[in-house]
mmCIF file of C-alpha atoms and ligand atoms in Angstrom:
data_model
loop_
_atom_site.group_PDB
_atom_site.id
_atom_site.type_symbol
_atom_site.label_atom_id
_atom_site.label_comp_id
_atom_site.label_asym_id
_atom_site.label_seq_id
_atom_site.Cartn_x
_atom_site.Cartn_y
_atom_site.Cartn_z
ATOM 1 C CA UNK W 23 -123.988 11.424 81.922
ATOM 2 C CA UNK W 24 -124.637 14.052 79.286
ATOM 3 C CA UNK W 25 -122.985 13.357 75.953
ATOM 4 C CA UNK W 26 -120.551 16.179 75.236
ATOM 5 C CA UNK W 27 -119.129 17.557 72.026
ATOM 6 C CA UNK W 28 -115.838 16.017 73.084
ATOM 7 C CA UNK W 29 -117.409 12.539 73.338
ATOM 8 C CA UNK W 30 -118.732 12.871 69.799
ATOM 9 C CA UNK W 31 -115.420 14.217 68.516
ATOM 10 C CA UNK W 32 -113.740 11.126 69.949
ATOM 11 C CA UNK W 33 -116.209 8.935 68.030
ATOM 12 C CA UNK W 34 -115.732 10.670 64.690
ATOM 13 C CA UNK W 35 -111.960 10.639 65.104
ATOM 14 C CA UNK W 36 -112.184 6.862 64.699
ATOM 15 C CA UNK W 37 -114.551 7.032 61.711
ATOM 16 C CA UNK W 38 -113.434 6.040 58.252
ATOM 17 C CA UNK W 39 -114.455 9.272 56.504
ATOM 18 C CA UNK W 40 -114.502 7.541 53.132
ATOM 19 C CA UNK W 41 -117.089 5.027 54.309
ATOM 20 C CA UNK W 42 -119.747 7.168 56.002
ATOM 21 C CA UNK W 43 -123.247 5.682 56.215
ATOM 22 C CA UNK W 44 -126.254 7.999 56.380
ATOM 23 C CA UNK W 45 -128.630 6.386 58.824
ATOM 24 C CA UNK W 46 -131.963 7.117 60.417
ATOM 25 C CA UNK W 47 -135.091 5.517 61.771
ATOM 26 C CA UNK W 48 -137.376 4.521 58.898
ATOM 27 C CA UNK W 49 -140.368 6.681 59.771
ATOM 28 C CA UNK W 50 -141.681 10.283 59.715
ATOM 29 C CA UNK W 51 -139.572 12.049 57.047
ATOM 30 C CA UNK W 52 -136.837 9.526 56.361
ATOM 31 C CA UNK W 53 -137.667 8.698 52.738
ATOM 32 C CA UNK W 54 -136.120 11.850 51.297
ATOM 33 C CA UNK W 55 -133.088 11.490 53.578
ATOM 34 C CA UNK W 56 -132.430 8.066 52.070
ATOM 35 C CA UNK W 57 -133.006 9.296 48.540
ATOM 36 C CA UNK W 58 -130.860 12.391 49.176
ATOM 37 C CA UNK W 59 -128.058 10.189 50.517
ATOM 38 C CA UNK W 60 -128.181 8.159 47.317
ATOM 39 C CA UNK W 61 -128.078 11.309 45.195
ATOM 40 C CA UNK W 62 -125.033 12.564 47.096
ATOM 41 C CA UNK W 63 -123.274 9.213 46.907
ATOM 42 C CA UNK W 64 -123.529 7.933 50.489
ATOM 43 C CA UNK W 65 -124.176 4.443 51.739
ATOM 44 C CA UNK W 66 -127.574 4.236 53.468
ATOM 45 C CA UNK W 67 -128.905 2.341 56.457
ATOM 46 C CA UNK W 68 -132.591 2.240 57.413
ATOM 47 C CA UNK W 69 -133.541 1.182 60.923
ATOM 48 C CA UNK W 70 -136.988 -0.376 60.559
ATOM 49 C CA UNK W 71 -139.502 -1.517 63.140
ATOM 50 C CA UNK W 72 -140.388 -5.176 62.646
ATOM 51 C CA UNK W 73 -143.246 -5.498 60.166
ATOM 52 C CA UNK W 74 -143.008 -1.857 59.053
ATOM 53 C CA UNK W 75 -140.205 -2.085 56.506
ATOM 54 C CA UNK W 76 -142.326 -2.517 53.385
ATOM 55 C CA UNK W 77 -142.437 1.096 52.123
ATOM 56 C CA UNK W 78 -138.679 1.416 52.549
ATOM 57 C CA UNK W 79 -137.887 -1.776 50.672
ATOM 58 C CA UNK W 80 -140.363 -0.961 47.903
ATOM 59 C CA UNK W 81 -138.819 2.477 47.448
ATOM 60 C CA UNK W 82 -135.305 0.941 47.520
ATOM 61 C CA UNK W 83 -134.451 3.287 50.343
ATOM 62 C CA UNK W 84 -131.356 1.662 51.807
ATOM 63 C CA UNK W 85 -128.270 -0.453 51.252
ATOM 64 C CA UNK W 86 -128.761 -2.045 54.649
ATOM 65 C CA UNK W 87 -131.949 -2.599 56.648
ATOM 66 C CA UNK W 88 -131.665 -3.153 60.374
ATOM 67 C CA UNK W 89 -134.844 -4.581 61.832
ATOM 68 C CA UNK W 90 -135.642 -3.871 65.487
ATOM 69 C CA UNK W 91 -138.569 -5.003 67.650
ATOM 70 C CA UNK W 92 -139.102 -1.405 68.679
ATOM 71 C CA UNK W 93 -137.237 1.764 67.756
ATOM 72 C CA UNK W 94 -136.088 2.355 71.344
ATOM 73 C CA UNK W 95 -133.851 -0.731 70.862
ATOM 74 C CA UNK W 96 -131.359 1.528 69.048
ATOM 75 C CA UNK W 97 -130.227 2.562 72.531
ATOM 76 C CA UNK W 98 -128.843 -0.900 73.165
ATOM 77 C CA UNK W 99 -125.042 -0.492 73.546
ATOM 78 C CA UNK W 100 -124.345 -3.311 71.054
ATOM 79 C CA UNK W 101 -126.640 -1.746 68.490
ATOM 80 C CA UNK W 102 -124.946 1.607 68.947
ATOM 81 C CA UNK W 103 -121.567 -0.045 68.454
ATOM 82 C CA UNK W 104 -122.846 -1.586 65.243
ATOM 83 C CA UNK W 105 -123.871 1.882 64.021
ATOM 84 C CA UNK W 106 -120.471 3.330 64.905
ATOM 85 C CA UNK W 107 -118.765 0.425 63.157
ATOM 86 C CA UNK W 108 -120.538 1.413 59.940
ATOM 87 C CA UNK W 109 -119.424 5.063 60.443
ATOM 88 C CA UNK W 110 -123.028 6.103 60.834
ATOM 89 C CA UNK W 111 -124.199 9.690 60.825
ATOM 90 C CA UNK W 112 -127.777 10.044 62.060
ATOM 91 C CA UNK W 113 -130.277 12.588 60.779
ATOM 92 C CA UNK W 114 -132.822 13.205 63.527
ATOM 93 C CA UNK W 115 -136.541 13.719 62.842
ATOM 94 C CA UNK W 116 -139.772 13.720 64.830
ATOM 95 C CA UNK W 117 -140.107 9.950 65.203
ATOM 96 C CA UNK W 118 -136.439 9.619 66.059
ATOM 97 C CA UNK W 119 -136.933 11.999 68.986
ATOM 98 C CA UNK W 120 -140.239 10.431 70.041
ATOM 99 C CA UNK W 121 -139.087 6.801 69.959
ATOM 100 C CA UNK W 122 -135.447 7.036 71.006
ATOM 101 C CA UNK W 123 -136.382 9.477 73.760
ATOM 102 C CA UNK W 124 -134.982 12.881 74.698
ATOM 103 C CA UNK W 125 -133.108 11.689 77.763
ATOM 104 C CA UNK W 126 -131.493 8.840 75.878
ATOM 105 C CA UNK W 127 -130.472 11.165 73.044
ATOM 106 C CA UNK W 128 -128.921 13.558 75.554
ATOM 107 C CA UNK W 129 -127.236 10.969 77.758
ATOM 108 C CA UNK W 130 -126.842 7.574 76.111
ATOM 109 C CA UNK W 131 -127.089 7.561 72.342
ATOM 110 C CA UNK W 132 -123.425 7.941 71.464
ATOM 111 C CA UNK W 133 -123.700 8.076 67.682
ATOM 112 C CA UNK W 134 -123.011 11.371 65.871
ATOM 113 C CA UNK W 135 -126.030 13.177 64.500
ATOM 114 C CA UNK W 136 -126.253 16.165 62.180
ATOM 115 C CA UNK W 137 -127.877 18.810 64.303
ATOM 116 C CA UNK W 138 -127.859 19.833 67.941
ATOM 117 C CA UNK W 139 -129.033 17.030 70.227
ATOM 118 C CA UNK W 140 -129.400 19.463 73.130
ATOM 119 C CA UNK W 141 -131.918 21.729 71.440
ATOM 120 C CA UNK W 142 -134.457 18.933 70.881
ATOM 121 C CA UNK W 143 -135.783 19.399 74.416
ATOM 122 C CA UNK W 144 -136.474 23.045 73.616
ATOM 123 C CA UNK W 145 -139.095 22.330 70.988
ATOM 124 C CA UNK W 146 -140.891 19.928 73.329
ATOM 125 C CA UNK W 147 -141.437 22.316 76.239
ATOM 126 C CA UNK W 148 -143.759 25.260 75.690
ATOM 127 C CA UNK W 149 -141.958 27.553 78.168
ATOM 128 C CA UNK W 150 -138.675 27.052 76.347
ATOM 129 C CA UNK W 151 -140.228 27.723 72.948
ATOM 130 C CA UNK W 152 -141.684 30.925 74.411
ATOM 131 C CA UNK W 153 -138.217 31.929 75.658
ATOM 132 C CA UNK W 154 -136.755 31.435 72.183
ATOM 133 C CA UNK W 155 -139.587 33.389 70.518
ATOM 134 C CA UNK W 156 -139.249 36.238 73.000
ATOM 135 C CA UNK W 157 -135.471 36.434 72.597
ATOM 136 C CA UNK W 158 -135.860 36.377 68.803
ATOM 137 C CA UNK W 159 -138.658 38.942 68.914
ATOM 138 C CA UNK W 160 -141.011 36.588 67.074
ATOM 139 C CA UNK W 161 -144.705 37.295 67.597
ATOM 140 C CA UNK W 162 -146.544 34.419 69.327
ATOM 141 C CA UNK W 163 -150.200 34.034 70.341
ATOM 142 C CA UNK W 164 -150.902 36.078 73.448
ATOM 143 C CA UNK W 165 -151.064 33.909 76.561
ATOM 144 C CA UNK W 166 -154.202 34.109 78.715
ATOM 145 C CA UNK W 167 -153.400 33.590 82.388
ATOM 146 C CA UNK W 168 -156.248 31.372 83.624
ATOM 147 C CA UNK W 169 -159.753 30.369 82.463
ATOM 148 C CA UNK W 170 -161.369 33.278 84.326
ATOM 149 C CA UNK W 171 -159.411 35.715 82.121
ATOM 150 C CA UNK W 172 -160.886 34.397 78.852
ATOM 151 C CA UNK W 173 -162.400 37.444 77.151
ATOM 152 C CA UNK W 174 -161.953 36.612 73.441
ATOM 153 C CA UNK W 175 -161.774 33.505 71.238
ATOM 154 C CA UNK W 176 -159.042 31.333 72.712
ATOM 155 C CA UNK W 177 -157.340 28.083 71.836
ATOM 156 C CA UNK W 178 -156.915 25.762 74.816
ATOM 157 C CA UNK W 179 -154.048 23.272 74.625
ATOM 158 C CA UNK W 180 -152.655 20.548 76.863
ATOM 159 C CA UNK W 181 -149.132 19.201 77.371
ATOM 160 C CA UNK W 182 -147.765 16.198 75.526
ATOM 161 C CA UNK W 183 -147.944 15.243 71.880
ATOM 162 C CA UNK W 184 -151.607 14.398 71.428
ATOM 163 C CA UNK W 185 -151.994 15.577 67.859
ATOM 164 C CA UNK W 186 -154.263 18.279 69.106
ATOM 165 C CA UNK W 187 -156.714 15.779 70.605
ATOM 166 C CA UNK W 188 -158.521 17.490 73.462
ATOM 167 C CA UNK W 189 -157.613 20.968 72.216
ATOM 168 C CA UNK W 190 -160.605 23.265 71.983
ATOM 169 C CA UNK W 191 -161.710 26.775 71.164
ATOM 170 C CA UNK W 192 -163.799 28.831 73.532
ATOM 171 C CA UNK W 193 -164.521 32.493 74.222
ATOM 172 C CA UNK W 194 -165.630 32.584 77.867
ATOM 173 C CA UNK W 195 -164.886 31.082 81.306
ATOM 174 C CA UNK W 196 -168.241 29.239 81.189
ATOM 175 C CA UNK W 197 -167.400 27.846 77.748
ATOM 176 C CA UNK W 198 -164.079 26.628 79.134
ATOM 177 C CA UNK W 199 -165.807 24.667 81.937
ATOM 178 C CA UNK W 200 -168.365 23.222 79.566
ATOM 179 C CA UNK W 201 -165.740 22.006 77.061
ATOM 180 C CA UNK W 202 -163.502 20.538 79.745
ATOM 181 C CA UNK W 203 -166.477 18.499 80.994
ATOM 182 C CA UNK W 204 -167.234 17.357 77.462
ATOM 183 C CA UNK W 205 -163.619 16.312 76.802
ATOM 184 C CA UNK W 206 -163.462 14.409 80.097
ATOM 185 C CA UNK W 207 -166.682 12.627 79.179
ATOM 186 C CA UNK W 208 -165.168 11.674 75.820
ATOM 187 C CA UNK W 209 -162.075 10.351 77.597
ATOM 188 C CA UNK W 210 -159.800 12.806 75.792
ATOM 189 C CA UNK W 211 -158.881 14.679 78.966
ATOM 190 C CA UNK W 212 -158.695 13.890 82.639
ATOM 191 C CA UNK W 213 -160.115 16.141 85.318
ATOM 192 C CA UNK W 214 -156.508 16.912 86.369
ATOM 193 C CA UNK W 215 -155.814 18.379 82.910
ATOM 194 C CA UNK W 216 -157.917 21.403 83.860
ATOM 195 C CA UNK W 217 -154.946 22.727 85.849
ATOM 196 C CA UNK W 218 -152.543 22.004 82.997
ATOM 197 C CA UNK W 219 -154.475 23.930 80.365
ATOM 198 C CA UNK W 220 -152.462 26.353 78.294
ATOM 199 C CA UNK W 221 -154.738 29.111 77.049
ATOM 200 C CA UNK W 222 -153.793 31.455 74.229
ATOM 201 C CA UNK W 223 -155.564 33.857 71.890
ATOM 202 C CA UNK W 224 -157.110 32.170 68.857
ATOM 203 C CA UNK W 225 -155.247 33.449 65.824
ATOM 204 C CA UNK W 226 -157.616 33.551 62.874
ATOM 205 C CA UNK W 227 -155.189 33.185 60.013
ATOM 206 C CA UNK W 228 -153.637 30.823 57.518
ATOM 207 C CA UNK W 229 -151.082 28.199 58.443
ATOM 208 C CA UNK W 230 -147.561 28.539 57.035
ATOM 209 C CA UNK W 231 -144.929 26.107 58.269
ATOM 210 C CA UNK W 232 -141.530 27.276 57.144
ATOM 211 C CA UNK W 233 -138.661 24.895 56.638
ATOM 212 C CA UNK W 234 -135.215 26.365 57.110
ATOM 213 C CA UNK W 235 -131.754 24.902 56.979
ATOM 214 C CA UNK W 236 -128.946 26.493 58.954
ATOM 215 C CA UNK W 237 -125.522 25.650 57.593
ATOM 216 C CA UNK W 238 -122.738 25.968 60.143
ATOM 217 C CA UNK W 239 -120.306 25.833 57.228
ATOM 218 C CA UNK W 240 -121.622 28.924 55.455
ATOM 219 C CA UNK W 241 -123.289 30.436 58.534
ATOM 220 C CA UNK W 242 -126.467 31.124 56.585
ATOM 221 C CA UNK W 243 -130.092 30.257 57.065
ATOM 222 C CA UNK W 244 -131.688 28.912 53.889
ATOM 223 C CA UNK W 245 -135.413 28.792 53.181
ATOM 224 C CA UNK W 246 -136.068 25.401 51.602
ATOM 225 C CA UNK W 247 -139.832 25.035 51.612
ATOM 226 C CA UNK W 248 -143.222 25.790 53.156
ATOM 227 C CA UNK W 249 -146.139 23.537 53.895
ATOM 228 C CA UNK W 250 -149.565 23.414 55.396
ATOM 229 C CA UNK W 251 -151.129 20.520 57.287
ATOM 230 C CA UNK W 252 -154.158 18.411 56.619
ATOM 231 C CA UNK W 253 -155.732 17.992 60.017
ATOM 232 C CA UNK W 254 -158.550 15.633 60.919
ATOM 233 C CA UNK W 255 -161.232 16.302 61.749
ATOM 234 C CA UNK W 256 -161.066 20.112 61.524
ATOM 235 C CA UNK W 257 -160.443 20.118 57.758
ATOM 236 C CA UNK W 258 -163.395 17.815 57.209
ATOM 237 C CA UNK W 259 -165.577 19.701 59.627
ATOM 238 C CA UNK W 260 -165.254 22.994 57.777
ATOM 239 C CA UNK W 261 -166.606 21.353 54.619
ATOM 240 C CA UNK W 262 -169.978 20.994 56.304
ATOM 241 C CA UNK W 263 -172.254 24.047 55.947
ATOM 242 C CA UNK W 264 -172.438 26.071 59.183
ATOM 243 C CA UNK W 265 -176.048 25.113 59.898
ATOM 244 C CA UNK W 266 -175.239 21.403 59.638
ATOM 245 C CA UNK W 267 -172.069 21.853 61.707
ATOM 246 C CA UNK W 268 -174.217 23.018 64.602
ATOM 247 C CA UNK W 269 -176.567 20.056 64.195
ATOM 248 C CA UNK W 270 -173.681 17.586 63.869
ATOM 249 C CA UNK W 271 -172.287 18.808 67.209
ATOM 250 C CA UNK W 272 -168.815 17.439 66.445
ATOM 251 C CA UNK W 273 -165.802 18.612 68.426
ATOM 252 C CA UNK W 274 -162.837 19.728 66.337
ATOM 253 C CA UNK W 275 -159.569 17.797 66.535
ATOM 254 C CA UNK W 276 -156.244 18.724 64.974
ATOM 255 C CA UNK W 277 -154.642 15.374 64.185
ATOM 256 C CA UNK W 278 -152.152 15.835 61.349
ATOM 257 C CA UNK W 279 -152.858 13.307 58.595
ATOM 258 C CA UNK W 280 -150.705 14.768 55.840
ATOM 259 C CA UNK W 281 -149.128 17.892 54.418
ATOM 260 C CA UNK W 282 -149.280 19.945 51.256
ATOM 261 C CA UNK W 283 -146.857 22.476 49.798
ATOM 262 C CA UNK W 284 -147.577 26.181 49.791
ATOM 263 C CA UNK W 285 -145.872 29.375 48.740
ATOM 264 C CA UNK W 286 -146.314 32.687 50.531
ATOM 265 C CA UNK W 287 -146.862 35.941 48.707
ATOM 266 C CA UNK W 288 -143.488 37.303 47.741
ATOM 267 C CA UNK W 289 -143.736 40.375 49.940
ATOM 268 C CA UNK W 290 -143.875 38.096 53.006
ATOM 269 C CA UNK W 291 -140.533 36.493 52.335
ATOM 270 C CA UNK W 292 -138.391 39.141 53.995
ATOM 271 C CA UNK W 293 -140.416 38.592 57.194
ATOM 272 C CA UNK W 294 -139.962 34.834 56.822
ATOM 273 C CA UNK W 295 -136.192 35.114 56.398
ATOM 274 C CA UNK W 296 -135.907 37.609 59.259
ATOM 275 C CA UNK W 297 -137.713 35.195 61.606
ATOM 276 C CA UNK W 298 -135.445 32.296 60.649
ATOM 277 C CA UNK W 299 -132.306 34.417 60.979
ATOM 278 C CA UNK W 300 -133.268 35.756 64.387
ATOM 279 C CA UNK W 301 -134.244 32.349 65.732
ATOM 280 C CA UNK W 302 -130.962 30.820 64.567
ATOM 281 C CA UNK W 303 -129.041 33.725 66.071
ATOM 282 C CA UNK W 304 -130.601 33.512 69.536
ATOM 283 C CA UNK W 305 -130.517 29.699 69.546
ATOM 284 C CA UNK W 306 -126.760 29.758 68.999
ATOM 285 C CA UNK W 307 -126.361 31.829 72.164
ATOM 286 C CA UNK W 308 -129.039 30.137 74.286
ATOM 287 C CA UNK W 309 -128.458 26.482 73.339
ATOM 288 C CA UNK W 310 -125.019 26.209 71.692
ATOM 289 C CA UNK W 311 -124.198 25.254 69.023
ATOM 290 C CA UNK W 312 -127.713 26.414 68.061
ATOM 291 C CA UNK W 313 -130.051 25.219 65.348
ATOM 292 C CA UNK W 314 -127.760 23.148 63.148
ATOM 293 C CA UNK W 315 -129.394 21.748 60.038
ATOM 294 C CA UNK W 316 -133.161 21.705 59.602
ATOM 295 C CA UNK W 317 -135.618 23.641 61.691
ATOM 296 C CA UNK W 318 -139.185 24.734 61.195
ATOM 297 C CA UNK W 319 -141.302 27.605 62.456
ATOM 298 C CA UNK W 320 -145.039 26.920 62.414
ATOM 299 C CA UNK W 321 -147.046 30.070 61.984
ATOM 300 C CA UNK W 322 -150.396 31.589 61.258
ATOM 301 C CA UNK W 323 -150.384 34.498 58.854
ATOM 302 C CA UNK W 324 -153.026 37.066 59.835
ATOM 303 C CA UNK W 325 -154.919 39.493 57.590
ATOM 304 C CA UNK W 326 -152.442 42.148 58.775
ATOM 305 C CA UNK W 327 -149.876 40.060 56.892
ATOM 306 C CA UNK W 328 -148.050 39.235 60.078
ATOM 307 C CA UNK W 329 -146.716 35.792 60.969
ATOM 308 C CA UNK W 330 -147.677 34.603 64.444
ATOM 309 C CA UNK W 331 -145.592 31.587 65.453
ATOM 310 C CA UNK W 332 -147.144 28.834 67.548
ATOM 311 C CA UNK W 333 -144.543 26.057 67.480
ATOM 312 C CA UNK W 334 -141.090 25.082 66.276
ATOM 313 C CA UNK W 335 -139.333 21.910 65.237
ATOM 314 C CA UNK W 336 -135.643 21.979 66.095
ATOM 315 C CA UNK W 337 -134.969 19.171 63.588
ATOM 316 C CA UNK W 338 -136.413 17.996 60.324
ATOM 317 C CA UNK W 339 -140.167 18.550 60.450
ATOM 318 C CA UNK W 340 -142.729 16.225 58.847
ATOM 319 C CA UNK W 341 -143.751 18.993 56.444
ATOM 320 C CA UNK W 342 -140.430 18.515 54.615
ATOM 321 C CA UNK W 343 -142.137 15.521 52.976
ATOM 322 C CA UNK W 344 -143.897 18.011 50.699
ATOM 323 C CA UNK W 345 -140.661 18.614 48.822
ATOM 324 C CA UNK W 346 -139.002 15.234 48.339
ATOM 325 C CA UNK W 347 -138.033 16.390 44.848
ATOM 326 C CA UNK W 348 -137.569 20.042 45.752
ATOM 327 C CA UNK W 349 -139.818 23.011 46.494
ATOM 328 C CA UNK W 350 -140.210 26.318 44.645
ATOM 329 C CA UNK W 351 -137.827 27.837 47.205
ATOM 330 C CA UNK W 352 -135.191 25.098 47.089
ATOM 331 C CA UNK W 353 -135.432 25.346 43.293
ATOM 332 C CA UNK W 354 -134.547 29.033 43.427
ATOM 333 C CA UNK W 355 -131.396 28.310 45.415
ATOM 334 C CA UNK W 356 -130.322 24.898 44.119
ATOM 335 C CA UNK W 357 -132.206 24.105 40.947
ATOM 336 C CA UNK W 358 -134.287 20.927 40.716
ATOM 337 C CA UNK W 359 -134.358 18.087 43.189
ATOM 338 C CA UNK W 360 -133.171 19.531 46.505
ATOM 339 C CA UNK W 361 -135.120 17.961 49.355
ATOM 340 C CA UNK W 362 -134.311 18.642 53.000
ATOM 341 C CA UNK W 363 -132.811 15.152 53.261
ATOM 342 C CA UNK W 364 -130.563 15.786 50.317
ATOM 343 C CA UNK W 365 -129.549 19.164 51.772
ATOM 344 C CA UNK W 366 -128.349 17.301 54.889
ATOM 345 C CA UNK W 367 -126.251 15.012 52.745
ATOM 346 C CA UNK W 368 -124.842 17.917 50.760
ATOM 347 C CA UNK W 369 -123.763 19.547 54.028
ATOM 348 C CA UNK W 370 -122.200 16.275 55.111
ATOM 349 C CA UNK W 371 -120.331 15.975 51.823
ATOM 350 C CA UNK W 372 -119.053 19.543 52.067
ATOM 351 C CA UNK W 373 -118.038 19.117 55.734
ATOM 352 C CA UNK W 374 -116.080 15.977 54.837
ATOM 353 C CA UNK W 375 -114.409 17.787 51.948
ATOM 354 C CA UNK W 376 -113.378 20.648 54.230
ATOM 355 C CA UNK W 377 -112.404 18.263 57.041
ATOM 356 C CA UNK W 378 -114.992 19.937 59.287
ATOM 357 C CA UNK W 379 -117.267 17.040 60.231
ATOM 358 C CA UNK W 380 -117.052 18.040 63.905
ATOM 359 C CA UNK W 381 -118.672 21.404 63.057
ATOM 360 C CA UNK W 382 -121.937 19.866 61.883
ATOM 361 C CA UNK W 383 -122.503 16.994 64.325
ATOM 362 C CA UNK W 384 -123.149 16.676 68.037
HETATM 363 P P1 ADP Y 422 -149.566 20.016 68.663
HETATM 364 O O1 ADP Y 422 -148.965 20.398 69.965
HETATM 365 O O2 ADP Y 422 -150.509 18.869 68.722
HETATM 366 O O3 ADP Y 422 -148.584 19.931 67.542
HETATM 367 P P2 ADP Y 422 -150.227 22.649 67.706
HETATM 368 O O4 ADP Y 422 -149.775 23.608 68.738
HETATM 369 O O5 ADP Y 422 -149.388 22.473 66.488
HETATM 370 O O6 ADP Y 422 -150.527 21.228 68.332
HETATM 371 O O7 ADP Y 422 -151.675 23.015 67.238
HETATM 372 C C1 ADP Y 422 -152.448 22.144 66.442
HETATM 373 C C2 ADP Y 422 -153.216 22.943 65.416
HETATM 374 O O8 ADP Y 422 -154.080 23.860 66.074
HETATM 375 C C3 ADP Y 422 -152.355 23.813 64.517
HETATM 376 O O9 ADP Y 422 -151.867 23.138 63.402
HETATM 377 C C4 ADP Y 422 -153.309 24.903 64.137
HETATM 378 O O10 ADP Y 422 -154.189 24.465 63.118
HETATM 379 C C5 ADP Y 422 -154.134 25.086 65.379
HETATM 380 N N1 ADP Y 422 -153.655 26.157 66.284
HETATM 381 C C6 ADP Y 422 -152.661 26.076 67.197
HETATM 382 N N2 ADP Y 422 -152.510 27.205 67.886
HETATM 383 C C7 ADP Y 422 -153.445 28.059 67.422
HETATM 384 C C8 ADP Y 422 -153.833 29.405 67.747
HETATM 385 N N3 ADP Y 422 -153.234 30.105 68.710
HETATM 386 N N4 ADP Y 422 -154.845 29.950 67.043
HETATM 387 C C9 ADP Y 422 -155.483 29.251 66.070
HETATM 388 N N5 ADP Y 422 -155.188 27.977 65.742
HETATM 389 C C10 ADP Y 422 -154.181 27.381 66.394
#
């Protein structure tokens, strides 16, 4: 049964609002959540996978460490009760969604989280992301309907989170066939993937991943940071001179290994804000209560100075790790030290003060 707003309201009714614990899975982008919780005066609980708690302990991330065999164990009813007993508020991030599981988050995981649990599915399914982009009038790479229609450089993608493994670039139907064969030979694709290929125009531009925070309390979208990804092996590959690249005959992969902070030229910021505003606006109508808390739009900026969006995160994105102590943009709004994790905790503090906790959790 789908967890409703009412179910969550019943849970928080029983919470001791003076003893809230900020809690998340110790992975992905949790470190600045824990630090932000400390800065805003909350008790902290880190759920760690057995044998993977070292970074969190060394960084003094939590007041309580709960060790599980595997993250999916948080779905256990007794474990959930334990979280509710500590008045836990969860902040969701990429690993939380991946390990707890979308269906469980929607139907079973009855612990309040800051953000909209029902929008998480939307970032995971390409057709839904497209619907959001179209409604928000956000430019996306043009879709090519079938390998035989490839008439320009295209990026070919496949479903599921594979870190870009098996993705390839080609500019002709023959090139498509050749690369599919190669990927199958490498074991990165199966023959059946041919039918599942998503083909879109290759956008030759620069990556800008924009990290927004939508506050239901102030009804504003804030721009808190921007990042770019280090991707293996593509970032290594381009360091080889073109002649040697051909000889090396390596296939590019896009496995994210880290992130670095960037700033966009100032004249692009109105476009960046407009995109965030429009996405938040349509999301509120299409998937109520919309994009609460952190969200991210991943874009390419072209030489026409236009952002072309290729993905979203409907929760805290990994690129928020580039501003654990604040970004140039969060500095402009908040002064030093405002990470995304801390912004969550600030919202929580304000919601508690205004007696509006139910407005920021689902
Ligand atoms: P994943 O689904 O694995 O997250 P993405 O859709 O984020 O994959 O794409 C992985 C990487 O491929 C991006 O970070 C970007 O570098 C590149 N990329 C994605 N789409 C395009 C595109 N249309 N044109 C050019 N590069 C792209």
